[in-house]
Short mmCIF file of C-alpha atoms in Angstrom, two decimals:
data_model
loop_
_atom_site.label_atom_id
_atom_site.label_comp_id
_atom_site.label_asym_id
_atom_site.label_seq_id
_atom_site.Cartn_x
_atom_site.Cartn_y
_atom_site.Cartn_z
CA UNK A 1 -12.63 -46.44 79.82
CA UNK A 2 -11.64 -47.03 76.26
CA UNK A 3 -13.21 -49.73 74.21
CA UNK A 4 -11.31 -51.42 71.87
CA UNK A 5 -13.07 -52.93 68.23
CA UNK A 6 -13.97 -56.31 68.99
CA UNK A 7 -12.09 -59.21 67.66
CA UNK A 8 -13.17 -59.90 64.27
CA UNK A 9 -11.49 -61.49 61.07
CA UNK A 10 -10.94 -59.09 58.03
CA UNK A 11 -9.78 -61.40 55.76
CA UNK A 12 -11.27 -64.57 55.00
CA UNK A 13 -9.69 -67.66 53.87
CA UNK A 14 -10.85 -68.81 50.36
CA UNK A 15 -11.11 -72.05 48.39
CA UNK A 16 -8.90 -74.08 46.69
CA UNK A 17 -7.93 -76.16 43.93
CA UNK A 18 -4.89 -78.05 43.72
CA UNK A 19 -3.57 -81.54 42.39
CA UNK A 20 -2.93 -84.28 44.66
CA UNK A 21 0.98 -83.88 45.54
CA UNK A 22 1.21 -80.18 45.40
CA UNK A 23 1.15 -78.14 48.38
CA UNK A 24 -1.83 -75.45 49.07
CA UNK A 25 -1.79 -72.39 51.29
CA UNK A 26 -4.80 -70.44 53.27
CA UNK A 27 -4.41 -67.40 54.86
CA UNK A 28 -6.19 -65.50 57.77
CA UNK A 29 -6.25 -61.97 58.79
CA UNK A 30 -7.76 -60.12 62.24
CA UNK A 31 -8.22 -57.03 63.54
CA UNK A 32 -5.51 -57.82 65.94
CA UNK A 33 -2.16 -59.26 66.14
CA UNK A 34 -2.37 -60.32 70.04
CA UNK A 35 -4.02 -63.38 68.90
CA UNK A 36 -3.85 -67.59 68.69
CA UNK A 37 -4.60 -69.51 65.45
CA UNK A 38 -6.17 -73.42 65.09
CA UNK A 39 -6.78 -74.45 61.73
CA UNK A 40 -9.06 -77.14 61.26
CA UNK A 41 -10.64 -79.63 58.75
CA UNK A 42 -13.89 -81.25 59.09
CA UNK A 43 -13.50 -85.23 58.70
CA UNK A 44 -15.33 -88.12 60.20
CA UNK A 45 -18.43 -85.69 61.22
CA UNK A 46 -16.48 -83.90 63.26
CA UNK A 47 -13.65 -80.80 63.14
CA UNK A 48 -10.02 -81.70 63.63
CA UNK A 49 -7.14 -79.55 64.29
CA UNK A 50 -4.28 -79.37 61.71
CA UNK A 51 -1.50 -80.54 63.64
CA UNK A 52 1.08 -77.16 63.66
CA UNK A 53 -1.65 -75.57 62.19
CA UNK A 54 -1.46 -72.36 64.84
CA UNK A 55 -0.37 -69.41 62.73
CA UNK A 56 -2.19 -67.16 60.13
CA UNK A 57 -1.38 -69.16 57.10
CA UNK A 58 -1.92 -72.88 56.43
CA UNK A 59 0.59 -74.72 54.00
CA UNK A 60 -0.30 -78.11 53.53
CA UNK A 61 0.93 -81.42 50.96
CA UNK A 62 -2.57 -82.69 49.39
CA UNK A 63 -3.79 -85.57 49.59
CA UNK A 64 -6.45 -87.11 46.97
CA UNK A 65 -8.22 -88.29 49.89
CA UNK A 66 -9.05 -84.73 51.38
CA UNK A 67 -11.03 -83.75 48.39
CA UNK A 68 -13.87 -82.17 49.33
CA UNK A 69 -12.94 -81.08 52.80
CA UNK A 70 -14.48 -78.36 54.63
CA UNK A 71 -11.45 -76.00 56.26
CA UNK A 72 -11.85 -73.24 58.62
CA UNK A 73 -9.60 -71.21 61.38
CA UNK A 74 -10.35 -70.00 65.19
CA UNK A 75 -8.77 -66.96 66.09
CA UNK A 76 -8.47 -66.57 69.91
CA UNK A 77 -7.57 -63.57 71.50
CA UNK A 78 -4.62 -64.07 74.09
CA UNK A 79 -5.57 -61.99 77.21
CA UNK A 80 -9.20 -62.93 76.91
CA UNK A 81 -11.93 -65.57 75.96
CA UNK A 82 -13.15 -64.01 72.56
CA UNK A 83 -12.57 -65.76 69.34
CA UNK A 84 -14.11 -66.06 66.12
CA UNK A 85 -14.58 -68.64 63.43
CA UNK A 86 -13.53 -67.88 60.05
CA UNK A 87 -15.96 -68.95 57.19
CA UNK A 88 -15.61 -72.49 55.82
CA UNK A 89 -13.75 -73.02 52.85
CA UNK A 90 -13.36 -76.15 50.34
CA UNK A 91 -10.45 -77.98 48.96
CA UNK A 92 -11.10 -79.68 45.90
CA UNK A 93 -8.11 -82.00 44.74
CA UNK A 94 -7.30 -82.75 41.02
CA UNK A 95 -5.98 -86.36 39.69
CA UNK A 96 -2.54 -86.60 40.33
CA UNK A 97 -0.29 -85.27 37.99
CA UNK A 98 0.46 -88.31 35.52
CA UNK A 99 2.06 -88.37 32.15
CA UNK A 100 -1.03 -89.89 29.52
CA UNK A 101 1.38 -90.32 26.60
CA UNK A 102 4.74 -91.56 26.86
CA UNK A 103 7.56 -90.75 24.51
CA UNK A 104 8.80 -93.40 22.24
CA UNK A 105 11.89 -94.92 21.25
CA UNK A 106 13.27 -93.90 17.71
CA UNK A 107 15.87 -94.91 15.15
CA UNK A 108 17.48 -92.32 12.63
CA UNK A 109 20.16 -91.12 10.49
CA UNK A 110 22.90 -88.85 11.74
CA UNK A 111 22.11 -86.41 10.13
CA UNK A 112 17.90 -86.23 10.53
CA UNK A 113 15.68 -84.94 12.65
CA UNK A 114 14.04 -86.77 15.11
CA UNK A 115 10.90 -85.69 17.40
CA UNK A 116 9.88 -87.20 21.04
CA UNK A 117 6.83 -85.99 22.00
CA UNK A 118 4.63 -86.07 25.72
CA UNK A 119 1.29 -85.61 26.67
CA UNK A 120 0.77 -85.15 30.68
CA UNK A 121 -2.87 -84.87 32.55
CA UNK A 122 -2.42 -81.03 32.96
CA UNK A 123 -1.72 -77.81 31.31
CA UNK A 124 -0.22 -76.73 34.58
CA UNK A 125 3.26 -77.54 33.80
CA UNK A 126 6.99 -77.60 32.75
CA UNK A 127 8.78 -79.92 30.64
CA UNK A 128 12.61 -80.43 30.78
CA UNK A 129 13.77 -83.09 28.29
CA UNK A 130 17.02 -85.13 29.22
CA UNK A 131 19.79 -87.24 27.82
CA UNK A 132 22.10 -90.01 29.77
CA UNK A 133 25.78 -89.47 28.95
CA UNK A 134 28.58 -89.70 30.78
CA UNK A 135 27.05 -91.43 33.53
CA UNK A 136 24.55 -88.80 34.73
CA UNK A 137 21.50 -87.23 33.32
CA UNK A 138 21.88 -84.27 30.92
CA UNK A 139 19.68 -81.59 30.18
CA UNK A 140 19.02 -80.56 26.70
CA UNK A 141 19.45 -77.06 25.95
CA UNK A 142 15.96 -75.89 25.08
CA UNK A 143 14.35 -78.96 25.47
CA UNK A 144 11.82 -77.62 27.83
CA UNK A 145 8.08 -77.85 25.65
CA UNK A 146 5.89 -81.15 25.20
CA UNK A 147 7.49 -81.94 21.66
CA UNK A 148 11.17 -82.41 21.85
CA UNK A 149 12.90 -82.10 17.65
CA UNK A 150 16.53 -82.58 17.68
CA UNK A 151 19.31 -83.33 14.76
CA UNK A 152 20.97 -86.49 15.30
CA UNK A 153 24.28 -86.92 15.97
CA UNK A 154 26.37 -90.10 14.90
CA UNK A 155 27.61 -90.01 18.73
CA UNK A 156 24.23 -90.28 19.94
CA UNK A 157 23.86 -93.82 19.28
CA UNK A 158 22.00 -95.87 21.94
CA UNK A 159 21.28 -92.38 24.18
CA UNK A 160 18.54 -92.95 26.70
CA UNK A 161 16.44 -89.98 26.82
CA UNK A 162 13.86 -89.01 29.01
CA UNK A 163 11.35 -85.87 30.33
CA UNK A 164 10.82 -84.83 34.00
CA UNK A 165 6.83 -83.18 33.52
CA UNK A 166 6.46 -80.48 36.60
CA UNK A 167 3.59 -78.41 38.05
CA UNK A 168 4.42 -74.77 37.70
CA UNK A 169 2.42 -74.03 40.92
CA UNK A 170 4.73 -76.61 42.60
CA UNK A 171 7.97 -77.41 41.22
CA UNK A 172 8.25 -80.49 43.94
CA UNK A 173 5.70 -82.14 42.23
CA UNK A 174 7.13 -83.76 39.40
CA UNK A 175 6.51 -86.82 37.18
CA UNK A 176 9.38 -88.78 35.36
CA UNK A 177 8.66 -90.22 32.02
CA UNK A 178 9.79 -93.67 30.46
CA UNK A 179 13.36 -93.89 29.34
CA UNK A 180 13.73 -94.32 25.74
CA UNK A 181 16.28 -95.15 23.40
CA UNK A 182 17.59 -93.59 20.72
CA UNK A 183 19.55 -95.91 17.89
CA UNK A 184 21.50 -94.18 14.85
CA UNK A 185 20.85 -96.04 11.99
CA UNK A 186 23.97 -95.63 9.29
CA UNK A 187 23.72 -94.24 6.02
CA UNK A 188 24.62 -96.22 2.95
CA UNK A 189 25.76 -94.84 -0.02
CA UNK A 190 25.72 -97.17 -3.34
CA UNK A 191 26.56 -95.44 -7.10
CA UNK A 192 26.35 -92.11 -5.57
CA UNK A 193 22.63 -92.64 -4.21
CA UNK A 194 22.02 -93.05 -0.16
CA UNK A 195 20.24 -94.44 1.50
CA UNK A 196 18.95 -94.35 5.17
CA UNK A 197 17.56 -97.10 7.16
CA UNK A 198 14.23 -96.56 9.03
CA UNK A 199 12.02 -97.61 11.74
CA UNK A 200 10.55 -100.79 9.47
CA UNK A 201 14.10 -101.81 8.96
CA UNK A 202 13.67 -100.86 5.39
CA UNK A 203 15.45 -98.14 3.29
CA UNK A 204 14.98 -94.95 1.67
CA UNK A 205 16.46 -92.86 -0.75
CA UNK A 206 17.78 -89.54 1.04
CA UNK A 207 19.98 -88.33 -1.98
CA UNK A 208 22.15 -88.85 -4.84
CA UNK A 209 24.97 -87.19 -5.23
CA UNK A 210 26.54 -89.34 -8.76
CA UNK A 211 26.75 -88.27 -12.20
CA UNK A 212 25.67 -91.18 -13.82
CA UNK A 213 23.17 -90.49 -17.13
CA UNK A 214 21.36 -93.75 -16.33
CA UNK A 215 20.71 -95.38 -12.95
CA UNK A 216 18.76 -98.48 -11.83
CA UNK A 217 17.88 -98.71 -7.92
CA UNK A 218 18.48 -101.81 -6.53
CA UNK A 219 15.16 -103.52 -4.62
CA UNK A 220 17.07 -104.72 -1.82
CA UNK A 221 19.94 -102.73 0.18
CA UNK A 222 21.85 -105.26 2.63
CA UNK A 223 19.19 -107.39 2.20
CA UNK A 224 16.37 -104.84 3.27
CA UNK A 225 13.62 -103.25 0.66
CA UNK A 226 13.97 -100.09 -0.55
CA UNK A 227 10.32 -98.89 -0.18
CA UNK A 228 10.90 -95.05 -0.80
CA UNK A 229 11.93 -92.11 -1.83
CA UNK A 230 12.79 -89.10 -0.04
CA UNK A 231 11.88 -85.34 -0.01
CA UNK A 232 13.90 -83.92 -2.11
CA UNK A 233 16.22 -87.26 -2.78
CA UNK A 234 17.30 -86.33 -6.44
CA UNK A 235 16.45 -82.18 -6.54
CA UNK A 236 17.66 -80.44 -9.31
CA UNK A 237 19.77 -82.77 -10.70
CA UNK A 238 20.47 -82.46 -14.06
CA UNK A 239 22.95 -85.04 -15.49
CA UNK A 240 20.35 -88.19 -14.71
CA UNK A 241 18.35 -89.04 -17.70
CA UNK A 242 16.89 -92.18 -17.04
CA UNK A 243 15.77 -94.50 -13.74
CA UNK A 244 14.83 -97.45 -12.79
CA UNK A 245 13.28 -97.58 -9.41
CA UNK A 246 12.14 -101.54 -8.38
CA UNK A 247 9.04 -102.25 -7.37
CA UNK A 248 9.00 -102.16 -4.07
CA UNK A 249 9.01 -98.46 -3.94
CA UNK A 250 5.49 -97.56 -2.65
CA UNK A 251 6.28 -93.90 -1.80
CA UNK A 252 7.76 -91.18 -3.31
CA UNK A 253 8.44 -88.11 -1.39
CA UNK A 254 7.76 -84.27 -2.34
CA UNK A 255 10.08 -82.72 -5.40
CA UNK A 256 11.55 -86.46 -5.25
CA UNK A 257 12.63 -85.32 -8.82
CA UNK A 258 12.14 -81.41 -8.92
CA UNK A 259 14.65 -79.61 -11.34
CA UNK A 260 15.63 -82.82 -13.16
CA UNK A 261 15.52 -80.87 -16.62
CA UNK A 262 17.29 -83.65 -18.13
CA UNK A 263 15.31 -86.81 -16.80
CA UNK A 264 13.09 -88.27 -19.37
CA UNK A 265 12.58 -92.01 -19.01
CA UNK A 266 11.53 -93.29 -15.46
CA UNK A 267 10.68 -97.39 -15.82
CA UNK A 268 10.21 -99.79 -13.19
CA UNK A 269 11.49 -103.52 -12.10
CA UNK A 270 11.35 -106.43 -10.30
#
């Protein structure tokens, strides 16, 4: 008469952790392969089967109402009446995966750089920025962090863009951001200097590429304020030897004026 080992489990199930939407796995091992499986989860004070939950591993969609439940496995020998209960294990389930901070619409020069940015509930996860062109949604080369920086094009006028946010544990589970627009503002060039519409609807200086000696900035540029100067907007230029910059101008941007050897008198007016 030989004896074989009795039935026993050698590999427990363990714990889990997953967000509400992905899908979670638990796995059993025996001693023996000649057996049945019933995975259950403890609910309403009593233990429920899994419905096709009768192999070795478990693979189930969460639910944010299951969190907390207890889960355990019976492994039943075929040819006779031994079994054995695995330990119990816990699912805890995470909020949802949700996008916190949406991206927001922006207006720029062709030319500039513009910079969408999202914030999602969970570290957890991809990012693939996209564009609607042509009828269908685009993917932008790259685009695949939280922050989003691209030069604009002229031809990108009135592009919707959006992000798709995905677990990297689950790839199904997936959260689409707000469209948002993106509007080219023109450039306008006046006496050499140009000028670039922003957000506010008002204008700043972005460079000047005239030879004048002596230069007065208009306060108004198609009937918007020019509040500013750029980075940079007159570097190194060395044939301007006055300005007149109106009042409106509250800010003037780094090396504004860097390298103008020749610039001497800077006044203001109305």
């Amino acid at each position: 008469l030989t004896v074989g080992a009795a039935l026993a489990i050698t590999k427990q199930p363990v714990s889990q952790t997953a967000t509400a939407g992905s899908s979670v796995t638990w796995t059993v091992t025996a001693n023996s392969t000649n057996v049945n499986y019933q995975w259950q989860y403890y609910y309403n004070n009593k233990w429920n089967d899994f419905v096709g939950g009768t192999s070795a591993s478990l693979t189930k969609t969460v639910q944010s109402s299951w969190n907390g439940w207890k889960i355990r496995v019976i492994v039943s020998d075929k040819s006779s009446s031994a079994s054995v209960t695995s330990n119990e294990v816990t699912l805890t389930v995470g909020a949802a995966l949700a996008i916190t901070k949406q991206p927001v619409s922006q207006t720029a020069a062709a030319g500039s750089s513009v910079t969408w940015t999202v914030t999602a509930n969970s570290t957890n996860v991809n990012y693939q920025w996209q564009y609607y062109y042509n009828n269908k949604w685009n993917d932008f080369q790259g685009g695949t962090s939280a922050t989003l920086t691209k030069t604009v094009q002229s031809s990108w006028n009135g592009w919707k863009i959006r992000v798709i946010v995905s677990l990297k544990s689950d790839a199904n589970v997936k959260v689409t951001s707000n469209e948002v627009t993106l509007t080219v503002a023109s450039n306008v060039t006046l006496n050499g200097v140009t000028y670039r519409k922003l957000t506010n609807g008002t204008y700043e200086i972005v460079s000047y590429s005239g030879s004048l000696a002596s230069l007065t900035i208009p306060s108004t540029v198609n009937g918007a304020a020019v509040t500013s100067v750029g980075v940079e907007a007159f570097l190194n230029n060395t044939t301007l030897q006055s300005i007149s910059l109106p009042n409106s101008i509250t800010v003037i941007g780094a090396r504004a004026f860097k390298g103008c050897i020749n610039l001497s008198t800077m006044t203001t007016h109305d």
